[in-house]
Amino acid sequence: MSDIITMNGVTKTYENGNIKAVNGVDITIKEGDFVSIIGPSGSGKSTLLNMIGALDKPDYGHIKVANQDLLEGQNLHKFRAQKIGFIFQLHNLIPTLTVRENVEIPMYSQKINSKNMTKRSLELLDYMGLKNRTDNNITKLSGGERQRVAIARALINKPSIILADEPTGSLDSENSDKVLNLLKKLHKEQDVTLIIVTHDNEVANMAERIIKVKDGKIEE
Ligand SMILES: Nc1ncnc2c1ncn2[C@@H]1O[C@H](COP(=O)(O)OP(=O)(O)OP(=O)(O)O)[C@@H](O)[C@H]1O
Ligand SMILES: [Mg+2]
């Protein structure tokens, strides 16, 4: 398999360089890999993930994701919408919309007709075990259910890479297992590259490869 992510000498600082969130990192990740990024709080995991997903730009270094060089000054909106599915710790769903509407948000920037949009979102919600909740308001759902909606939303545009930042951080162990099993199943059945950030060893050990981060550097 070819490399889908390469980072060379990537550095990201805050507070005028006083905080080195990510410090000279080199990483390559192969297409279809399931990778976990583990490390203590403040070690730079989220910063790393956000740069892979082009939500944040490095101060120095070079990042290439899915054949695209992530360069300063580019509009990377389209790249993100087409290639990346994000899952956040607090799922970032919009409370005033229904389950289905939330899942369809990333599709609006794509040119997809609404019939195909609905078909795809209903398929995904079925896959996530939420078929009977599609028209409910988000606020009616449990934490675990919301996180499954967030996964469906991450998948809606068939991204090649899923980036999950502490996807089970706000869940109890039962819901956490459910979400993790779904992510595992997803990686197996649909050709995606999956990267999970966690500080939980058990979660990290599910992956095929573990990248350890400490003080903004890779230990592995
Ligand atoms: N916007 C920001 N402004 C200033 N400092 C920041 C900012 N974002 C992150 N940092 C700092 O950069 C370092 C790395 O943060 P990051 O969020 O990447 O850590 P993390 O490994 O994801 O931690 P956690 O496990 O707590 O989520 C920390 O010291 C943090 O305080
Ligand atoms: Mg974090």
mmCIF file of N, CA and C in Angstrom, residues 72-195:
data_model
loop_
_atom_site.group_PDB
_atom_site.id
_atom_site.type_symbol
_atom_site.label_atom_id
_atom_site.label_comp_id
_atom_site.label_asym_id
_atom_site.label_seq_id
_atom_site.Cartn_x
_atom_site.Cartn_y
_atom_site.Cartn_z
ATOM 1 N N GLU A 72 0.515 26.633 2.818
ATOM 2 C CA GLU A 72 0.031 27.918 3.326
ATOM 3 C C GLU A 72 -0.797 28.634 2.264
ATOM 4 N N GLY A 73 -1.883 29.237 2.668
ATOM 5 C CA GLY A 73 -2.626 30.090 1.741
ATOM 6 C C GLY A 73 -3.624 29.363 0.845
ATOM 7 N N GLN A 74 -3.652 28.029 0.939
ATOM 8 C CA GLN A 74 -4.602 27.299 0.104
ATOM 9 C C GLN A 74 -5.986 27.293 0.729
ATOM 10 N N ASN A 75 -6.989 27.213 -0.105
ATOM 11 C CA ASN A 75 -8.317 26.962 0.423
ATOM 12 C C ASN A 75 -8.502 25.441 0.466
ATOM 13 N N LEU A 76 -8.509 24.913 1.674
ATOM 14 C CA LEU A 76 -8.531 23.455 1.797
ATOM 15 C C LEU A 76 -9.920 22.921 2.157
ATOM 16 N N HIS A 77 -10.915 23.769 2.009
ATOM 17 C CA HIS A 77 -12.269 23.364 2.348
ATOM 18 C C HIS A 77 -12.718 22.122 1.572
ATOM 19 N N LYS A 78 -12.466 22.156 0.281
ATOM 20 C CA LYS A 78 -12.896 21.057 -0.579
ATOM 21 C C LYS A 78 -12.134 19.769 -0.240
ATOM 22 N N PHE A 79 -10.838 19.947 -0.026
ATOM 23 C CA PHE A 79 -10.007 18.806 0.370
ATOM 24 C C PHE A 79 -10.573 18.139 1.628
ATOM 25 N N ARG A 80 -10.889 18.966 2.623
ATOM 26 C CA ARG A 80 -11.434 18.437 3.880
ATOM 27 C C ARG A 80 -12.763 17.737 3.660
ATOM 28 N N ALA A 81 -13.623 18.377 2.910
ATOM 29 C CA ALA A 81 -14.959 17.819 2.715
ATOM 30 C C ALA A 81 -14.912 16.481 1.974
ATOM 31 N N GLN A 82 -13.975 16.364 1.043
ATOM 32 C CA GLN A 82 -13.961 15.149 0.216
ATOM 33 C C GLN A 82 -13.120 14.025 0.788
ATOM 34 N N LYS A 83 -12.054 14.388 1.483
ATOM 35 C CA LYS A 83 -11.074 13.365 1.870
ATOM 36 C C LYS A 83 -11.098 12.990 3.346
ATOM 37 N N ILE A 84 -11.576 13.909 4.188
ATOM 38 C CA ILE A 84 -11.414 13.703 5.632
ATOM 39 C C ILE A 84 -12.763 13.596 6.335
ATOM 40 N N GLY A 85 -12.878 12.622 7.216
ATOM 41 C CA GLY A 85 -14.027 12.564 8.113
ATOM 42 C C GLY A 85 -13.540 12.783 9.534
ATOM 43 N N PHE A 86 -14.091 13.769 10.195
ATOM 44 C CA PHE A 86 -13.669 14.072 11.566
ATOM 45 C C PHE A 86 -14.672 13.541 12.583
ATOM 46 N N ILE A 87 -14.144 12.980 13.661
ATOM 47 C CA ILE A 87 -14.991 12.643 14.811
ATOM 48 C C ILE A 87 -14.320 13.275 16.033
ATOM 49 N N PHE A 88 -15.071 14.090 16.749
ATOM 50 C CA PHE A 88 -14.492 14.817 17.882
ATOM 51 C C PHE A 88 -14.964 14.215 19.201
ATOM 52 N N GLN A 89 -14.258 14.560 20.258
ATOM 53 C CA GLN A 89 -14.600 14.046 21.587
ATOM 54 C C GLN A 89 -16.026 14.424 21.975
ATOM 55 N N LEU A 90 -16.384 15.668 21.703
ATOM 56 C CA LEU A 90 -17.727 16.115 22.077
ATOM 57 C C LEU A 90 -18.635 16.235 20.858
ATOM 58 N N HIS A 91 -18.401 15.392 19.929
ATOM 59 C CA HIS A 91 -19.178 15.175 18.700
ATOM 60 C C HIS A 91 -19.611 16.402 17.904
ATOM 61 N N ASN A 92 -19.629 17.599 18.502
ATOM 62 C CA ASN A 92 -19.920 18.826 17.730
ATOM 63 C C ASN A 92 -21.119 18.728 16.790
ATOM 64 N N LEU A 93 -22.207 18.161 17.266
ATOM 65 C CA LEU A 93 -23.423 18.113 16.452
ATOM 66 C C LEU A 93 -24.230 19.384 16.670
ATOM 67 N N ILE A 94 -25.119 19.663 15.756
ATOM 68 C CA ILE A 94 -25.925 20.883 15.889
ATOM 69 C C ILE A 94 -27.266 20.533 16.536
ATOM 70 N N PRO A 95 -27.492 21.043 17.748
ATOM 71 C CA PRO A 95 -28.636 20.589 18.551
ATOM 72 C C PRO A 95 -30.002 20.917 17.946
ATOM 73 N N THR A 96 -30.069 21.936 17.118
ATOM 74 C CA THR A 96 -31.378 22.327 16.586
ATOM 75 C C THR A 96 -31.768 21.523 15.352
ATOM 76 N N LEU A 97 -30.873 20.682 14.861
ATOM 77 C CA LEU A 97 -31.196 19.872 13.678
ATOM 78 C C LEU A 97 -31.508 18.438 14.082
ATOM 79 N N THR A 98 -32.166 17.722 13.169
ATOM 80 C CA THR A 98 -32.434 16.311 13.438
ATOM 81 C C THR A 98 -31.172 15.495 13.184
ATOM 82 N N VAL A 99 -31.264 14.220 13.544
ATOM 83 C CA VAL A 99 -30.182 13.276 13.331
ATOM 84 C C VAL A 99 -29.774 13.271 11.851
ATOM 85 N N ARG A 100 -30.749 13.086 10.985
ATOM 86 C CA ARG A 100 -30.458 12.988 9.552
ATOM 87 C C ARG A 100 -29.849 14.292 9.014
ATOM 88 N N GLU A 101 -30.383 15.402 9.433
ATOM 89 C CA GLU A 101 -29.857 16.694 8.962
ATOM 90 C C GLU A 101 -28.391 16.894 9.381
ATOM 91 N N ASN A 102 -28.090 16.474 10.603
ATOM 92 C CA ASN A 102 -26.705 16.576 11.059
ATOM 93 C C ASN A 102 -25.770 15.737 10.197
ATOM 94 N N VAL A 103 -26.219 14.534 9.887
ATOM 95 C CA VAL A 103 -25.390 13.633 9.091
ATOM 96 C C VAL A 103 -25.148 14.213 7.695
ATOM 97 N N GLU A 104 -26.115 14.939 7.190
ATOM 98 C CA GLU A 104 -26.017 15.440 5.812
ATOM 99 C C GLU A 104 -25.233 16.752 5.669
ATOM 100 N N ILE A 105 -24.886 17.372 6.788
ATOM 101 C CA ILE A 105 -24.199 18.677 6.710
ATOM 102 C C ILE A 105 -22.994 18.685 5.753
ATOM 103 N N PRO A 106 -22.075 17.722 5.868
ATOM 104 C CA PRO A 106 -20.899 17.805 4.987
ATOM 105 C C PRO A 106 -21.237 17.637 3.506
ATOM 106 N N MET A 107 -22.424 17.162 3.209
ATOM 107 C CA MET A 107 -22.791 16.950 1.805
ATOM 108 C C MET A 107 -23.207 18.246 1.120
ATOM 109 N N TYR A 108 -23.577 19.243 1.901
ATOM 110 C CA TYR A 108 -24.106 20.460 1.271
ATOM 111 C C TYR A 108 -23.097 21.138 0.359
ATOM 112 N N SER A 109 -21.820 21.027 0.724
ATOM 113 C CA SER A 109 -20.809 21.688 -0.099
ATOM 114 C C SER A 109 -20.477 20.857 -1.351
ATOM 115 N N GLN A 110 -20.973 19.646 -1.416
ATOM 116 C CA GLN A 110 -20.765 18.793 -2.590
ATOM 117 C C GLN A 110 -21.987 18.938 -3.494
ATOM 118 N N LYS A 111 -21.766 18.614 -4.758
ATOM 119 C CA LYS A 111 -22.917 18.744 -5.642
ATOM 120 C C LYS A 111 -23.668 17.412 -5.744
ATOM 121 N N ILE A 112 -24.505 17.183 -4.755
ATOM 122 C CA ILE A 112 -25.235 15.919 -4.694
ATOM 123 C C ILE A 112 -26.716 16.250 -4.610
ATOM 124 N N ASN A 113 -27.555 15.569 -5.375
ATOM 125 C CA ASN A 113 -28.972 15.902 -5.277
ATOM 126 C C ASN A 113 -29.582 15.341 -3.993
ATOM 127 N N SER A 114 -30.660 15.957 -3.579
ATOM 128 C CA SER A 114 -31.142 15.679 -2.228
ATOM 129 C C SER A 114 -31.661 14.247 -2.072
ATOM 130 N N LYS A 115 -32.105 13.646 -3.178
ATOM 131 C CA LYS A 115 -32.586 12.269 -3.113
ATOM 132 C C LYS A 115 -31.415 11.323 -2.763
ATOM 133 N N ASN A 116 -30.289 11.510 -3.457
ATOM 134 C CA ASN A 116 -29.122 10.674 -3.194
ATOM 135 C C ASN A 116 -28.547 10.944 -1.815
ATOM 136 N N MET A 117 -28.684 12.189 -1.398
ATOM 137 C CA MET A 117 -28.196 12.584 -0.094
ATOM 138 C C MET A 117 -28.966 11.819 0.993
ATOM 139 N N THR A 118 -30.282 11.847 0.876
ATOM 140 C CA THR A 118 -31.121 11.156 1.858
ATOM 141 C C THR A 118 -30.854 9.657 1.836
ATOM 142 N N LYS A 119 -30.694 9.104 0.657
ATOM 143 C CA LYS A 119 -30.456 7.666 0.535
ATOM 144 C C LYS A 119 -29.182 7.286 1.295
ATOM 145 N N ARG A 120 -28.135 8.064 1.056
ATOM 146 C CA ARG A 120 -26.847 7.775 1.695
ATOM 147 C C ARG A 120 -26.930 7.964 3.218
ATOM 148 N N SER A 121 -27.582 9.016 3.664
ATOM 149 C CA SER A 121 -27.612 9.246 5.110
ATOM 150 C C SER A 121 -28.452 8.173 5.808
ATOM 151 N N LEU A 122 -29.533 7.745 5.169
ATOM 152 C CA LEU A 122 -30.355 6.699 5.790
ATOM 153 C C LEU A 122 -29.614 5.368 5.841
ATOM 154 N N GLU A 123 -28.867 5.068 4.791
ATOM 155 C CA GLU A 123 -28.039 3.855 4.770
ATOM 156 C C GLU A 123 -27.051 3.854 5.931
ATOM 157 N N LEU A 124 -26.405 4.993 6.084
ATOM 158 C CA LEU A 124 -25.384 5.103 7.132
ATOM 159 C C LEU A 124 -25.988 5.029 8.523
ATOM 160 N N LEU A 125 -27.127 5.678 8.701
ATOM 161 C CA LEU A 125 -27.760 5.655 10.016
ATOM 162 C C LEU A 125 -28.223 4.244 10.358
ATOM 163 N N ASP A 126 -28.611 3.521 9.350
ATOM 164 C CA ASP A 126 -28.965 2.115 9.534
ATOM 165 C C ASP A 126 -27.730 1.335 9.992
ATOM 166 N N TYR A 127 -26.625 1.560 9.315
ATOM 167 C CA TYR A 127 -25.347 0.907 9.622
ATOM 168 C C TYR A 127 -24.912 1.207 11.061
ATOM 169 N N MET A 128 -25.253 2.387 11.530
ATOM 170 C CA MET A 128 -24.874 2.814 12.883
ATOM 171 C C MET A 128 -25.923 2.390 13.926
ATOM 172 N N GLY A 129 -26.939 1.673 13.482
ATOM 173 C CA GLY A 129 -27.968 1.237 14.422
ATOM 174 C C GLY A 129 -28.885 2.358 14.879
ATOM 175 N N LEU A 130 -29.100 3.344 14.027
ATOM 176 C CA LEU A 130 -29.912 4.503 14.413
ATOM 177 C C LEU A 130 -31.085 4.721 13.474
ATOM 178 N N LYS A 131 -31.485 3.665 12.806
ATOM 179 C CA LYS A 131 -32.519 3.786 11.783
ATOM 180 C C LYS A 131 -33.799 4.429 12.324
ATOM 181 N N ASN A 132 -34.164 4.050 13.552
ATOM 182 C CA ASN A 132 -35.435 4.575 14.094
ATOM 183 C C ASN A 132 -35.300 5.942 14.757
ATOM 184 N N ARG A 133 -34.113 6.539 14.651
ATOM 185 C CA ARG A 133 -33.914 7.843 15.296
ATOM 186 C C ARG A 133 -33.693 8.970 14.286
ATOM 187 N N THR A 134 -33.833 8.667 13.006
ATOM 188 C CA THR A 134 -33.393 9.616 11.975
ATOM 189 C C THR A 134 -34.051 10.988 12.067
ATOM 190 N N ASP A 135 -35.327 11.038 12.460
ATOM 191 C CA ASP A 135 -36.018 12.326 12.481
ATOM 192 C C ASP A 135 -36.110 12.947 13.868
ATOM 193 N N ASN A 136 -35.420 12.309 14.806
ATOM 194 C CA ASN A 136 -35.382 12.880 16.162
ATOM 195 C C ASN A 136 -34.432 14.057 16.235
ATOM 196 N N ASN A 137 -34.720 14.928 17.153
ATOM 197 C CA ASN A 137 -33.789 15.996 17.436
ATOM 198 C C ASN A 137 -32.581 15.428 18.182
ATOM 199 N N ILE A 138 -31.427 15.987 17.925
ATOM 200 C CA ILE A 138 -30.188 15.517 18.558
ATOM 201 C C ILE A 138 -30.285 15.483 20.081
ATOM 202 N N THR A 139 -30.981 16.480 20.628
ATOM 203 C CA THR A 139 -31.060 16.583 22.088
ATOM 204 C C THR A 139 -31.797 15.403 22.740
ATOM 205 N N LYS A 140 -32.525 14.635 21.930
ATOM 206 C CA LYS A 140 -33.238 13.465 22.471
ATOM 207 C C LYS A 140 -32.335 12.245 22.602
ATOM 208 N N LEU A 141 -31.143 12.329 22.069
ATOM 209 C CA LEU A 141 -30.268 11.155 22.003
ATOM 210 C C LEU A 141 -29.293 11.075 23.175
ATOM 211 N N SER A 142 -28.900 9.841 23.495
ATOM 212 C CA SER A 142 -27.886 9.635 24.529
ATOM 213 C C SER A 142 -26.506 9.993 23.960
ATOM 214 N N GLY A 143 -25.543 10.061 24.844
ATOM 215 C CA GLY A 143 -24.174 10.396 24.418
ATOM 216 C C GLY A 143 -23.631 9.422 23.377
ATOM 217 N N GLY A 144 -23.870 8.132 23.624
ATOM 218 C CA GLY A 144 -23.370 7.111 22.702
ATOM 219 C C GLY A 144 -24.044 7.203 21.342
ATOM 220 N N GLU A 145 -25.351 7.452 21.386
ATOM 221 C CA GLU A 145 -26.090 7.610 20.124
ATOM 222 C C GLU A 145 -25.580 8.826 19.359
ATOM 223 N N ARG A 146 -25.335 9.909 20.085
ATOM 224 C CA ARG A 146 -24.822 11.118 19.424
ATOM 225 C C ARG A 146 -23.472 10.851 18.770
ATOM 226 N N GLN A 147 -22.650 10.087 19.476
ATOM 227 C CA GLN A 147 -21.338 9.822 18.897
ATOM 228 C C GLN A 147 -21.463 8.967 17.641
ATOM 229 N N ARG A 148 -22.473 8.108 17.595
ATOM 230 C CA ARG A 148 -22.695 7.318 16.377
ATOM 231 C C ARG A 148 -23.222 8.189 15.240
ATOM 232 N N VAL A 149 -24.007 9.197 15.581
ATOM 233 C CA VAL A 149 -24.428 10.167 14.559
ATOM 234 C C VAL A 149 -23.190 10.884 14.005
ATOM 235 N N ALA A 150 -22.287 11.228 14.914
ATOM 236 C CA ALA A 150 -21.062 11.917 14.484
ATOM 237 C C ALA A 150 -20.224 11.037 13.550
ATOM 238 N N ILE A 151 -20.231 9.738 13.820
ATOM 239 C CA ILE A 151 -19.487 8.828 12.933
ATOM 240 C C ILE A 151 -20.151 8.775 11.560
ATOM 241 N N ALA A 152 -21.471 8.710 11.560
ATOM 242 C CA ALA A 152 -22.194 8.712 10.279
ATOM 243 C C ALA A 152 -21.881 9.992 9.503
ATOM 244 N N ARG A 153 -21.884 11.105 10.214
ATOM 245 C CA ARG A 153 -21.558 12.375 9.553
ATOM 246 C C ARG A 153 -20.133 12.354 8.981
ATOM 247 N N ALA A 154 -19.205 11.764 9.731
ATOM 248 C CA ALA A 154 -17.817 11.695 9.258
ATOM 249 C C ALA A 154 -17.700 10.863 7.982
ATOM 250 N N LEU A 155 -18.621 9.909 7.818
ATOM 251 C CA LEU A 155 -18.523 8.973 6.691
ATOM 252 C C LEU A 155 -19.289 9.412 5.454
ATOM 253 N N ILE A 156 -20.098 10.422 5.595
ATOM 254 C CA ILE A 156 -21.105 10.708 4.575
ATOM 255 C C ILE A 156 -20.519 10.967 3.186
ATOM 256 N N ASN A 157 -19.381 11.611 3.114
ATOM 257 C CA ASN A 157 -18.783 11.889 1.803
ATOM 258 C C ASN A 157 -17.780 10.827 1.356
ATOM 259 N N LYS A 158 -17.833 9.660 1.983
ATOM 260 C CA LYS A 158 -16.898 8.573 1.692
ATOM 261 C C LYS A 158 -15.446 9.043 1.714
ATOM 262 N N PRO A 159 -15.001 9.539 2.852
ATOM 263 C CA PRO A 159 -13.634 10.047 2.937
ATOM 264 C C PRO A 159 -12.627 8.907 2.888
ATOM 265 N N SER A 160 -11.388 9.207 2.497
ATOM 266 C CA SER A 160 -10.365 8.156 2.543
ATOM 267 C C SER A 160 -9.729 8.062 3.919
ATOM 268 N N ILE A 161 -9.885 9.116 4.719
ATOM 269 C CA ILE A 161 -9.258 9.122 6.047
ATOM 270 C C ILE A 161 -10.278 9.541 7.107
ATOM 271 N N ILE A 162 -10.332 8.757 8.188
ATOM 272 C CA ILE A 162 -11.149 9.151 9.333
ATOM 273 C C ILE A 162 -10.213 9.546 10.469
ATOM 274 N N LEU A 163 -10.413 10.737 10.991
ATOM 275 C CA LEU A 163 -9.626 11.215 12.119
ATOM 276 C C LEU A 163 -10.546 11.315 13.333
ATOM 277 N N ALA A 164 -10.225 10.553 14.364
ATOM 278 C CA ALA A 164 -11.094 10.546 15.540
ATOM 279 C C ALA A 164 -10.294 10.990 16.764
ATOM 280 N N ASP A 165 -10.700 12.110 17.360
ATOM 281 C CA ASP A 165 -9.986 12.649 18.513
ATOM 282 C C ASP A 165 -10.738 12.273 19.789
ATOM 283 N N GLU A 166 -10.213 11.337 20.530
ATOM 284 C CA GLU A 166 -10.865 10.841 21.757
ATOM 285 C C GLU A 166 -12.345 10.542 21.518
ATOM 286 N N PRO A 167 -12.649 9.672 20.566
ATOM 287 C CA PRO A 167 -14.055 9.468 20.193
ATOM 288 C C PRO A 167 -14.889 8.866 21.319
ATOM 289 N N THR A 168 -14.225 8.288 22.310
ATOM 290 C CA THR A 168 -14.972 7.670 23.401
ATOM 291 C C THR A 168 -14.752 8.417 24.713
ATOM 292 N N GLY A 169 -14.108 9.557 24.628
ATOM 293 C CA GLY A 169 -13.727 10.305 25.825
ATOM 294 C C GLY A 169 -14.890 10.691 26.717
ATOM 295 N N SER A 170 -16.060 10.903 26.112
ATOM 296 C CA SER A 170 -17.190 11.351 26.925
ATOM 297 C C SER A 170 -18.204 10.235 27.185
ATOM 298 N N LEU A 171 -17.813 8.982 26.899
ATOM 299 C CA LEU A 171 -18.779 7.881 26.991
ATOM 300 C C LEU A 171 -18.474 6.911 28.120
ATOM 301 N N ASP A 172 -19.537 6.244 28.611
ATOM 302 C CA ASP A 172 -19.313 5.173 29.591
ATOM 303 C C ASP A 172 -18.783 3.945 28.855
ATOM 304 N N SER A 173 -18.391 2.910 29.637
ATOM 305 C CA SER A 173 -17.659 1.812 28.993
ATOM 306 C C SER A 173 -18.519 1.048 27.984
ATOM 307 N N GLU A 174 -19.814 0.941 28.257
ATOM 308 C CA GLU A 174 -20.676 0.195 27.327
ATOM 309 C C GLU A 174 -20.792 0.923 25.980
ATOM 310 N N ASN A 175 -21.067 2.220 26.048
ATOM 311 C CA ASN A 175 -21.176 3.004 24.816
ATOM 312 C C ASN A 175 -19.838 3.150 24.117
ATOM 313 N N SER A 176 -18.827 3.236 24.929
ATOM 314 C CA SER A 176 -17.484 3.335 24.401
ATOM 315 C C SER A 176 -17.152 2.083 23.569
ATOM 316 N N ASP A 177 -17.490 0.899 24.102
ATOM 317 C CA ASP A 177 -17.266 -0.346 23.370
ATOM 318 C C ASP A 177 -18.037 -0.366 22.061
ATOM 319 N N LYS A 178 -19.271 0.104 22.120
ATOM 320 C CA LYS A 178 -20.115 0.133 20.924
ATOM 321 C C LYS A 178 -19.479 0.982 19.820
ATOM 322 N N VAL A 179 -19.052 2.171 20.215
ATOM 323 C CA VAL A 179 -18.451 3.090 19.252
ATOM 324 C C VAL A 179 -17.148 2.518 18.692
ATOM 325 N N LEU A 180 -16.341 1.931 19.573
ATOM 326 C CA LEU A 180 -15.074 1.372 19.115
ATOM 327 C C LEU A 180 -15.292 0.190 18.178
ATOM 328 N N ASN A 181 -16.278 -0.633 18.500
ATOM 329 C CA ASN A 181 -16.564 -1.765 17.613
ATOM 330 C C ASN A 181 -17.036 -1.302 16.243
ATOM 331 N N LEU A 182 -17.818 -0.231 16.243
ATOM 332 C CA LEU A 182 -18.258 0.337 14.966
ATOM 333 C C LEU A 182 -17.079 0.850 14.147
ATOM 334 N N LEU A 183 -16.166 1.525 14.828
ATOM 335 C CA LEU A 183 -14.998 2.050 14.120
ATOM 336 C C LEU A 183 -14.143 0.908 13.565
ATOM 337 N N LYS A 184 -14.010 -0.148 14.371
ATOM 338 C CA LYS A 184 -13.239 -1.309 13.919
ATOM 339 C C LYS A 184 -13.875 -1.944 12.692
ATOM 340 N N LYS A 185 -15.188 -2.105 12.765
ATOM 341 C CA LYS A 185 -15.956 -2.710 11.682
ATOM 342 C C LYS A 185 -15.816 -1.872 10.402
ATOM 343 N N LEU A 186 -15.901 -0.594 10.622
ATOM 344 C CA LEU A 186 -15.771 0.367 9.528
ATOM 345 C C LEU A 186 -14.430 0.238 8.822
ATOM 346 N N HIS A 187 -13.391 0.127 9.631
ATOM 347 C CA HIS A 187 -12.057 0.000 9.049
ATOM 348 C C HIS A 187 -11.935 -1.293 8.254
ATOM 349 N N LYS A 188 -12.532 -2.344 8.768
ATOM 350 C CA LYS A 188 -12.450 -3.643 8.105
ATOM 351 C C LYS A 188 -13.247 -3.666 6.801
ATOM 352 N N GLU A 189 -14.454 -3.113 6.863
ATOM 353 C CA GLU A 189 -15.384 -3.273 5.732
ATOM 354 C C GLU A 189 -15.262 -2.211 4.652
ATOM 355 N N GLN A 190 -14.853 -1.003 5.065
ATOM 356 C CA GLN A 190 -14.777 0.064 4.071
ATOM 357 C C GLN A 190 -13.341 0.528 4.060
ATOM 358 N N ASP A 191 -12.774 0.559 2.974
ATOM 359 C CA ASP A 191 -11.377 0.831 2.753
ATOM 360 C C ASP A 191 -10.834 2.134 3.318
ATOM 361 N N VAL A 192 -11.035 2.419 4.592
ATOM 362 C CA VAL A 192 -10.576 3.723 5.084
ATOM 363 C C VAL A 192 -9.313 3.617 5.930
ATOM 364 N N THR A 193 -8.569 4.684 5.946
ATOM 365 C CA THR A 193 -7.452 4.847 6.859
ATOM 366 C C THR A 193 -8.031 5.465 8.123
ATOM 367 N N LEU A 194 -7.781 4.807 9.258
ATOM 368 C CA LEU A 194 -8.400 5.253 10.503
ATOM 369 C C LEU A 194 -7.328 5.665 11.510
ATOM 370 N N ILE A 195 -7.442 6.879 12.013
ATOM 371 C CA ILE A 195 -6.505 7.355 13.033
ATOM 372 C C ILE A 195 -7.289 7.773 14.268
#
